[in-house]
PDB file of C-alpha atoms in Angstrom:
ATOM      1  CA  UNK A   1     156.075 125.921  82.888  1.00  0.00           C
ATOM      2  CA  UNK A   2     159.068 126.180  80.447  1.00  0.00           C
ATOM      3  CA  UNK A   3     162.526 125.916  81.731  1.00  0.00           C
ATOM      4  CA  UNK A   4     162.978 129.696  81.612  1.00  0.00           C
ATOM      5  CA  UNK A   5     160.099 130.164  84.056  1.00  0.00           C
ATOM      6  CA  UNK A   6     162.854 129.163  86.575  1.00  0.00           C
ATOM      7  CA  UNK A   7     165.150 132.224  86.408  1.00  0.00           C
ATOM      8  CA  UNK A   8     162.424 134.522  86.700  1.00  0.00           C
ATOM      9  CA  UNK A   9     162.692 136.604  89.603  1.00  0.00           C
ATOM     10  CA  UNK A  10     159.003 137.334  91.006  1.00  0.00           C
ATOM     11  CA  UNK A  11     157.109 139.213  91.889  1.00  0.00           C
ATOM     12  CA  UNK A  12     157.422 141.313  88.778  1.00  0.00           C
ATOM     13  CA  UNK A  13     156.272 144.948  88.741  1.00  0.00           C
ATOM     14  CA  UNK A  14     155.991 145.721  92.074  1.00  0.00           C
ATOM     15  CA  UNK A  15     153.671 142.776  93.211  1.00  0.00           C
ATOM     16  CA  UNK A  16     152.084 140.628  90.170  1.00  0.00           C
ATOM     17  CA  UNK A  17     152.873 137.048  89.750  1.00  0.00           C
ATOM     18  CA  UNK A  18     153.079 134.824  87.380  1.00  0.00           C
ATOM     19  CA  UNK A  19     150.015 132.757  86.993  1.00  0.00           C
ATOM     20  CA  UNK A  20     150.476 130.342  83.711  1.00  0.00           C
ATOM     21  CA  UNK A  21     152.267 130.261  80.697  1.00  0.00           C
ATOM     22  CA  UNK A  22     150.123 131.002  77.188  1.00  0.00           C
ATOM     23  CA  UNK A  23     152.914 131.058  74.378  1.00  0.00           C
ATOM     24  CA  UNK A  24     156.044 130.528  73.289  1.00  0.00           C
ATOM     25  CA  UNK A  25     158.084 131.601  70.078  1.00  0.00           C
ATOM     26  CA  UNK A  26     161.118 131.595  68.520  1.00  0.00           C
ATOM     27  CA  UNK A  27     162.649 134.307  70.524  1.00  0.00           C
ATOM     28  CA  UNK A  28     160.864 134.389  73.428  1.00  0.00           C
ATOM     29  CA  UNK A  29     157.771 133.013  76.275  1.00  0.00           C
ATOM     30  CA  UNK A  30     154.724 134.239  76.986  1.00  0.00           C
ATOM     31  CA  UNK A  31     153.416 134.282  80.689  1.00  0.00           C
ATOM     32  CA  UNK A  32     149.737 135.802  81.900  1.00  0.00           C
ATOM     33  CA  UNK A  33     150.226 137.586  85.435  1.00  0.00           C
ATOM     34  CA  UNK A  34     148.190 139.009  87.879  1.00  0.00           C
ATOM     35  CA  UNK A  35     148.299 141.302  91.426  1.00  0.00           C
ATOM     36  CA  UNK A  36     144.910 140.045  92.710  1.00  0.00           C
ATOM     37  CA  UNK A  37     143.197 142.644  90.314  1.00  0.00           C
ATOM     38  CA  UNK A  38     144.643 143.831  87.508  1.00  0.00           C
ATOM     39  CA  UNK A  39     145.602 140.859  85.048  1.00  0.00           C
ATOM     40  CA  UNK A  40     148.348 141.346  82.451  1.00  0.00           C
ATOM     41  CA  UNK A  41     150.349 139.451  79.946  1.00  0.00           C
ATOM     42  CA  UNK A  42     154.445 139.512  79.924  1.00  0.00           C
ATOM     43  CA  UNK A  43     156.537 138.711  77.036  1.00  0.00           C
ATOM     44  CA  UNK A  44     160.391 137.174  78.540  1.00  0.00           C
ATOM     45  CA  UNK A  45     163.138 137.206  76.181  1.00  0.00           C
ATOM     46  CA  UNK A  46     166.459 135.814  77.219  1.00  0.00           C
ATOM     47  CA  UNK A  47     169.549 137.180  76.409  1.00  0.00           C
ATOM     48  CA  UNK A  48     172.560 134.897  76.278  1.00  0.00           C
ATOM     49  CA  UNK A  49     175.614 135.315  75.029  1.00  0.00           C
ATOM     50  CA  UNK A  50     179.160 134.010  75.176  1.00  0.00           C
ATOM     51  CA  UNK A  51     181.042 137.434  75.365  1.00  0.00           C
ATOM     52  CA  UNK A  52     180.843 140.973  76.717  1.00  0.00           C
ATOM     53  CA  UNK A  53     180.791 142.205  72.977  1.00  0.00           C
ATOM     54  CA  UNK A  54     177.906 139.878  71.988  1.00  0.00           C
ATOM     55  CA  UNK A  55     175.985 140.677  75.353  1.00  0.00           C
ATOM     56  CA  UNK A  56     175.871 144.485  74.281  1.00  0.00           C
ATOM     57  CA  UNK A  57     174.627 143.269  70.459  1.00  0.00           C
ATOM     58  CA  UNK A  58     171.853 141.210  71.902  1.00  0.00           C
ATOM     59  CA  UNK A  59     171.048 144.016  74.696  1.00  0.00           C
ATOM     60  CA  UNK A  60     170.547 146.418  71.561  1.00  0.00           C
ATOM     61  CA  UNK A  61     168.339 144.014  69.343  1.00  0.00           C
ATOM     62  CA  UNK A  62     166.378 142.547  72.420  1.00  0.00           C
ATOM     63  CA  UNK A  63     165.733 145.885  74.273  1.00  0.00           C
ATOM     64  CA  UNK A  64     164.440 147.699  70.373  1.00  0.00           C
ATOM     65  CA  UNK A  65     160.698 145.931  70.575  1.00  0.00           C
ATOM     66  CA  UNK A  66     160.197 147.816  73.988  1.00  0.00           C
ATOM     67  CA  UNK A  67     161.403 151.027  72.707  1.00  0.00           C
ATOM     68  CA  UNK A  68     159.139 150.560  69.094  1.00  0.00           C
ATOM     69  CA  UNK A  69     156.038 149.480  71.430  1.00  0.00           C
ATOM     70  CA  UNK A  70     156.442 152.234  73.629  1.00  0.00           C
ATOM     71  CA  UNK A  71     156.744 154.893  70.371  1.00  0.00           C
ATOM     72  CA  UNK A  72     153.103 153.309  69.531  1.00  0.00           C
ATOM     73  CA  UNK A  73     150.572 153.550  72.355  1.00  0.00           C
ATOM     74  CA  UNK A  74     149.029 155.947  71.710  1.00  0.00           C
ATOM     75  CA  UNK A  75     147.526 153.833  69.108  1.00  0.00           C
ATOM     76  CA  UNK A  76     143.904 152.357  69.943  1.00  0.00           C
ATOM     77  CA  UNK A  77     144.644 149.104  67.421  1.00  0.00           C
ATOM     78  CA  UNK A  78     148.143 148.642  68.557  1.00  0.00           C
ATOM     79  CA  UNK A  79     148.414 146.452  71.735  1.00  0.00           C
ATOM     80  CA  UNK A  80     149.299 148.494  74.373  1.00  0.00           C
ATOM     81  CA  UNK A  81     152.483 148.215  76.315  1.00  0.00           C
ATOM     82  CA  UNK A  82     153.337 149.162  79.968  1.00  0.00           C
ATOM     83  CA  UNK A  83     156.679 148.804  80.962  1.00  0.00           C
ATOM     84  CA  UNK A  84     159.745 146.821  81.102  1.00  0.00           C
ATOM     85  CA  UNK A  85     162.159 145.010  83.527  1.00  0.00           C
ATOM     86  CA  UNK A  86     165.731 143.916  82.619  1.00  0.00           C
ATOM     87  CA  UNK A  87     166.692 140.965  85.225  1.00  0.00           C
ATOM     88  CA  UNK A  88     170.134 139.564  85.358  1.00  0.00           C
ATOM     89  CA  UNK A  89     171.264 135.895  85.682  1.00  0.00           C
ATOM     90  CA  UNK A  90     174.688 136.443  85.635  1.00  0.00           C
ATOM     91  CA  UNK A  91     177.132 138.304  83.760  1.00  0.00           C
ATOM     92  CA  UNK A  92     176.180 137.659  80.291  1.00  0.00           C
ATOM     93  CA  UNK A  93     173.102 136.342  80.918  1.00  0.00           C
ATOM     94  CA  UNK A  94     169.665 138.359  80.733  1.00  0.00           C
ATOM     95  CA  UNK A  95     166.078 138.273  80.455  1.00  0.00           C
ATOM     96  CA  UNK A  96     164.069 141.342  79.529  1.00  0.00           C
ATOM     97  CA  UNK A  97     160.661 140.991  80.466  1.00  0.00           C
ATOM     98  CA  UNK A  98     157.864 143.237  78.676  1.00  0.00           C
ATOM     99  CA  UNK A  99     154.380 143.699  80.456  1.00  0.00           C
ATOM    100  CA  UNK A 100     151.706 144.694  77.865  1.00  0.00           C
ATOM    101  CA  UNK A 101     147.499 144.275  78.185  1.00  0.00           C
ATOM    102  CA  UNK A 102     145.620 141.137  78.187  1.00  0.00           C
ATOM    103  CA  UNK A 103     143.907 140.686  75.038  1.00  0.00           C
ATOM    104  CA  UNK A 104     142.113 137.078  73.737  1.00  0.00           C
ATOM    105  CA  UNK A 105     143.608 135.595  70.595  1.00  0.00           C
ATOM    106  CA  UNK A 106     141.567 136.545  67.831  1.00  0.00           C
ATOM    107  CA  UNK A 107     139.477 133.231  66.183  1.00  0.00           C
ATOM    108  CA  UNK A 108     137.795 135.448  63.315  1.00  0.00           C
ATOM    109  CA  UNK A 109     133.888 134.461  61.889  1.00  0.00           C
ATOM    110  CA  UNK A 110     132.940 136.190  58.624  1.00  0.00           C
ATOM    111  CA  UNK A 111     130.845 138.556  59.963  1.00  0.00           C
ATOM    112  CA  UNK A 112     134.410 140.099  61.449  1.00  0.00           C
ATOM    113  CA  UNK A 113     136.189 139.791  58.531  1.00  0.00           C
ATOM    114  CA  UNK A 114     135.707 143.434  57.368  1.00  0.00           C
ATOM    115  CA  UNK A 115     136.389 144.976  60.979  1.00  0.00           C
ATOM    116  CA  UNK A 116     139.382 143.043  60.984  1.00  0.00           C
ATOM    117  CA  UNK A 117     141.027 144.670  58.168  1.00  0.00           C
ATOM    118  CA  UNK A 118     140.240 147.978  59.092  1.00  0.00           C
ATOM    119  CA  UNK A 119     141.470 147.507  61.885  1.00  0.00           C
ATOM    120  CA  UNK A 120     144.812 146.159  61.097  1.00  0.00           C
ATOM    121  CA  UNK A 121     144.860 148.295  57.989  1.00  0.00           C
ATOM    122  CA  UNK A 122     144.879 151.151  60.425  1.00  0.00           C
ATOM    123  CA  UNK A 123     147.570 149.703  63.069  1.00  0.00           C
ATOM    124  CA  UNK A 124     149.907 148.994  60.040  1.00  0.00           C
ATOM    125  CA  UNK A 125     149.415 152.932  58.800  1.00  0.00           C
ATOM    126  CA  UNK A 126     149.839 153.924  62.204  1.00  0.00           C
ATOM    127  CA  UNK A 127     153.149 151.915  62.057  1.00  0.00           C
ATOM    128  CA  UNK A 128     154.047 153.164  58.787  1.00  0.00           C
ATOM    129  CA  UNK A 129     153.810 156.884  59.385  1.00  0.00           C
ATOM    130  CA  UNK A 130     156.170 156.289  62.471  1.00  0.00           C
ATOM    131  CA  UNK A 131     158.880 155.045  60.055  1.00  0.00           C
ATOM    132  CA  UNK A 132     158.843 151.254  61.552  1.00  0.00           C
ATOM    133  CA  UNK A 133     158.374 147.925  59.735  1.00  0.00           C
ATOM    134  CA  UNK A 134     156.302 145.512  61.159  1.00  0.00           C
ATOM    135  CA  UNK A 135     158.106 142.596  59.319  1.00  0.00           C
ATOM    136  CA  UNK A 136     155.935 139.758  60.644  1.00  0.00           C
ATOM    137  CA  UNK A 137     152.253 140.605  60.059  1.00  0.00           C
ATOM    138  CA  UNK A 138     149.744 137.407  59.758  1.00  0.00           C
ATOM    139  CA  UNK A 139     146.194 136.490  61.713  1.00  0.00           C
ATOM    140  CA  UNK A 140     148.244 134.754  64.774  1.00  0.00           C
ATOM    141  CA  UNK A 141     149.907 138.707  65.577  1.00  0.00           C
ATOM    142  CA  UNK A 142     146.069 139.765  65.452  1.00  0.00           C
ATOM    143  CA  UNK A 143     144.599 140.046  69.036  1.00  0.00           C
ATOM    144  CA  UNK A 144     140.732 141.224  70.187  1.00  0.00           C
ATOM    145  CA  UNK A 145     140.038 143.287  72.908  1.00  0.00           C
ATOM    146  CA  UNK A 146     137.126 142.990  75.359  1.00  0.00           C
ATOM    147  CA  UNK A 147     135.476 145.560  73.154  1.00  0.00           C
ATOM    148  CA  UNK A 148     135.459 144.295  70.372  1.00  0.00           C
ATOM    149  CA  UNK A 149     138.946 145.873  68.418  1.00  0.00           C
ATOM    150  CA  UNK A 150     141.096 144.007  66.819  1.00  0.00           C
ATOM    151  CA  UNK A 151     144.669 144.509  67.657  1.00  0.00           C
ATOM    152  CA  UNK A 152     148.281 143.932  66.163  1.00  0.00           C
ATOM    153  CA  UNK A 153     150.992 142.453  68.580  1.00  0.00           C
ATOM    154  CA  UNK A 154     154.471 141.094  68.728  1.00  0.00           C
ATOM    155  CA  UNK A 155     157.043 143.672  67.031  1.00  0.00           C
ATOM    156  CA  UNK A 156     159.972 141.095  68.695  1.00  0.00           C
ATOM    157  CA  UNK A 157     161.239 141.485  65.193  1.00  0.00           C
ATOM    158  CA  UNK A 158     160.270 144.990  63.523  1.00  0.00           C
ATOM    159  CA  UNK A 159     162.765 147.463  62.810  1.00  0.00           C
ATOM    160  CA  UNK A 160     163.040 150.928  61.133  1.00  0.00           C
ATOM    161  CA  UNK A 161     162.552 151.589  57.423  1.00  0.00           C
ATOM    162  CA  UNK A 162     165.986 150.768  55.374  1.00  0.00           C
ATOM    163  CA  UNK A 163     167.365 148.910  58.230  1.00  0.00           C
ATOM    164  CA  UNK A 164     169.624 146.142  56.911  1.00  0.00           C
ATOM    165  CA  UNK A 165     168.928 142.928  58.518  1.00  0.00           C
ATOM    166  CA  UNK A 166     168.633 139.059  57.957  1.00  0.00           C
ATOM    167  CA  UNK A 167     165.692 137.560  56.651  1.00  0.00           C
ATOM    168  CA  UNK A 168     163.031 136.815  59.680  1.00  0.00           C
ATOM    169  CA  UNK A 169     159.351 136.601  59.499  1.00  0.00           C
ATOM    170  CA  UNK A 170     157.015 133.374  59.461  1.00  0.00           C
ATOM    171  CA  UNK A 171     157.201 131.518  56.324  1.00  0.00           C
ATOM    172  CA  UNK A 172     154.100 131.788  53.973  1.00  0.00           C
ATOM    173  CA  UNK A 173     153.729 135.519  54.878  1.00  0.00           C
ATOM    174  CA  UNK A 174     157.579 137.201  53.510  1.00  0.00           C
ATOM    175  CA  UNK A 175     157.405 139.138  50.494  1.00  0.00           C
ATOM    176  CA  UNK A 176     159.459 138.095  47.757  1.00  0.00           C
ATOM    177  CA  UNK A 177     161.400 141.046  47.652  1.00  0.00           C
ATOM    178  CA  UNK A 178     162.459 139.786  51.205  1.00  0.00           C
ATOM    179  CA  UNK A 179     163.571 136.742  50.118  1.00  0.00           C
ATOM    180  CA  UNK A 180     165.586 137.904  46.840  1.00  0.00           C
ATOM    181  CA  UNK A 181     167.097 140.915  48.649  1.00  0.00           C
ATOM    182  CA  UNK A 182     167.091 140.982  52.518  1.00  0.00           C
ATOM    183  CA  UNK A 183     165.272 144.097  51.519  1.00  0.00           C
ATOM    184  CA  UNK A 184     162.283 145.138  54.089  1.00  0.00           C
ATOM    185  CA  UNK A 185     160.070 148.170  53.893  1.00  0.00           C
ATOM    186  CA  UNK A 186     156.100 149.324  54.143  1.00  0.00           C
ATOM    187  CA  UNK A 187     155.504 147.504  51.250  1.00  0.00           C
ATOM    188  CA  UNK A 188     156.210 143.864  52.699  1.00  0.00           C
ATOM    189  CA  UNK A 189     153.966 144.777  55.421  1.00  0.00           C
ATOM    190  CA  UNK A 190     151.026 145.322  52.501  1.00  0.00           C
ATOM    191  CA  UNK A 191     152.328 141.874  51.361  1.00  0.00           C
ATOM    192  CA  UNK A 192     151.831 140.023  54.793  1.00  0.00           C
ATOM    193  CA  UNK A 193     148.584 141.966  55.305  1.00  0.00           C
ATOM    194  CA  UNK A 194     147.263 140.917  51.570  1.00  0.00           C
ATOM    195  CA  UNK A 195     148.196 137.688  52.563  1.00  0.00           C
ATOM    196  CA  UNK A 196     146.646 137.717  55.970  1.00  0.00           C
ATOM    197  CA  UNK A 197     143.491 138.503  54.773  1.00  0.00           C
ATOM    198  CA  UNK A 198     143.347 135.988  52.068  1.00  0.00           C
ATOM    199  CA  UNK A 199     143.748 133.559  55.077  1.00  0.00           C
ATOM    200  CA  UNK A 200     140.926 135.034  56.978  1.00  0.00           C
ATOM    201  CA  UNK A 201     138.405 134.384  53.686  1.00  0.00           C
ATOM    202  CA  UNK A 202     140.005 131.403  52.852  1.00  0.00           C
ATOM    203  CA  UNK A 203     139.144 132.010  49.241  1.00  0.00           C
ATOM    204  CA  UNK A 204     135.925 133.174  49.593  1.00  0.00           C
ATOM    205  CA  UNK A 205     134.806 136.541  49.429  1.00  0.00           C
ATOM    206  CA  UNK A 206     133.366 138.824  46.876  1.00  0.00           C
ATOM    207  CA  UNK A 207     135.233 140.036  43.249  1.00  0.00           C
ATOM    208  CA  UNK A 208     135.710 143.357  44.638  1.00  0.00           C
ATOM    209  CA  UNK A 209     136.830 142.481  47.840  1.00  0.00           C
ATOM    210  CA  UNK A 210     139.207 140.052  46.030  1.00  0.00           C
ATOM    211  CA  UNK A 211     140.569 142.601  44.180  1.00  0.00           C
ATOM    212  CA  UNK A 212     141.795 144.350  47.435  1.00  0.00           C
ATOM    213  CA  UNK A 213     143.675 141.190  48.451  1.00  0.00           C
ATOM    214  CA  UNK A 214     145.277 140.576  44.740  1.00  0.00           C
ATOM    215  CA  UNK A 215     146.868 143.977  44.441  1.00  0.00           C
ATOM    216  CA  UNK A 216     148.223 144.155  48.615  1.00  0.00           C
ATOM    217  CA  UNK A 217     150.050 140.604  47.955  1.00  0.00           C
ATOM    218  CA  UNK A 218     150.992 141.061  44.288  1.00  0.00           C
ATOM    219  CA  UNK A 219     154.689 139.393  43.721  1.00  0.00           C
ATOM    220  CA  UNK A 220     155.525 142.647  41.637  1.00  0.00           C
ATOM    221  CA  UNK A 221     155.953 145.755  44.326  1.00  0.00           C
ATOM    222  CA  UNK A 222     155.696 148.184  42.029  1.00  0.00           C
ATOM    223  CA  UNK A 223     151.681 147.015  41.403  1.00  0.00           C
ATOM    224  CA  UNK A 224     151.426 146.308  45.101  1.00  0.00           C
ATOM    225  CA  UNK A 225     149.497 149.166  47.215  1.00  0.00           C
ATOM    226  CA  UNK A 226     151.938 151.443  48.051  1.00  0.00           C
ATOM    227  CA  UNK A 227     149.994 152.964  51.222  1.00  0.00           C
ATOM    228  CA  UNK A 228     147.765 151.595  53.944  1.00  0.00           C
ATOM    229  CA  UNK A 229     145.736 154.946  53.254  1.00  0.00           C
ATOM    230  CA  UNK A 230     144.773 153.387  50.237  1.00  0.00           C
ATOM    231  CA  UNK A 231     144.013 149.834  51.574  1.00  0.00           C
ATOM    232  CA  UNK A 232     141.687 151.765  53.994  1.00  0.00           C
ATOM    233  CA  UNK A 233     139.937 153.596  51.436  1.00  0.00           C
ATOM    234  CA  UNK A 234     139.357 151.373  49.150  1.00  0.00           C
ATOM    235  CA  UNK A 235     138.081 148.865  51.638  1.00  0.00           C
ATOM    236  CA  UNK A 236     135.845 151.416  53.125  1.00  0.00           C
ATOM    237  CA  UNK A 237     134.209 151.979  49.896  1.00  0.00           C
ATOM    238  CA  UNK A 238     132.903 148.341  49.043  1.00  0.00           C
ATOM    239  CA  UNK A 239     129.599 147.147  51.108  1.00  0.00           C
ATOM    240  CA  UNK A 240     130.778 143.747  51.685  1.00  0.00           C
ATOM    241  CA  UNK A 241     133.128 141.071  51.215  1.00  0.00           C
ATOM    242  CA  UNK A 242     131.180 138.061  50.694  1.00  0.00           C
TER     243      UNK A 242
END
């Protein structure tokens, strides 16, 4: 276990425990818990700061993935999140500590491929038409569920279209636009996805299919798709991708 396994405070949500870590980011750890019979996945982000007027900034940022996540369950290809927990340390020190479902990471085979980006295609409109930005969509945010749909996770850093914010994402997967401007909307999502995909083929896959993935990550935003609604159809309408 990480270091910040020690200030948990357990048990966690009336009686599940932690039983192992699986991940760890940038902002935050990754734990799989249990009660005995129900088996869940927690997400622990610390929240240290140096003064009172910091805390409150970080409380703000930190506490906005719970609220987002919460705004999008109803959503079958979203992962689904439970509750939350807010645990102090001391005065300016906090972890919050998200419980969402247990879902396997998702190691894609081509026969997948196509169910994958329907999938996604529909999380990220689902997103869209909320008024939130993803702003860090790529294969490892992709989750499966025991049957058999493909998920998108981990909004630690999405906001709400024309939010002004700092560059953030995972490098290989920002939209240019991103990187010139600081500028993030639906289109940089269609960027990451285009580029997600292309990972998923690596390369291969058929002209039309292609096609698809050359317009969602074009450099120039104005020839990107505009609309997951058109990603959808568009895939919908070819017969396959290899």
């Amino acid at each position: 276990m990480s270091k910040l396994f020690d200030y948990i405070k357990q048990p966690l949500f009336d009686n599940f425990y932690i039983t192992r870590q699986i991940g760890q980011g940038t902002y935050s750890e990754v734990y799989e818990i249990t009660d005995g019979n129900e088996t869940a996945v927690i997400k622990v982000k610390p929240v240290f700061a140096d003064t009172p007027e910091s805390l409150r900034r970080k409380i703000v940022v930190a506490g906005r993935e719970a609220v987002i996540m919460d705004s999008l369950k109803e959503c079958p290809y979203i992962v689904r999140y439970h509750d939350k927990v807010i645990q102090k340390i001391s005065d300016l020190q906090y972890l919050f500590i998200l419980k969402m479902e247990k879902l396997s990471p998702l190691t894609p085979n081509p026969e997948q491929v196509m169910k994958i980006s329907l999938d996604i295609a529909n999380a990220l409109e689902y997103v869209h038409n909320a008024g939130i930005v993803h702003c860090d969509v790529k294969p490892d945010n992709f989750f499966l569920s025991a049957d058999g749909i493909c998920k998108l996770g981990d909004f630690n850093i999405s906001g709400y279209q024309g939010m002004k914010r700092n560059v953030s994402g995972s490098r290989g997967y920002i939209a240019p636009e991103v990187l010139t401007a600081s500028t993030y909307d639906f289109r940089s999502d269609i960027f990451s996805y285009g580029i997600s995909l292309n990972q998923l083929v690596k390369d291969r896959c058929s002209p039309d299919f292609m096609a698809i993935i050359n317009k969602a990550c074009s450099p120039d935003v104005i020839k990107r798709y505009q609309s997951f609604d058109d990603i959808i159809s568009d895939i919908s309408a070819i017969t396959e991708i290899y």
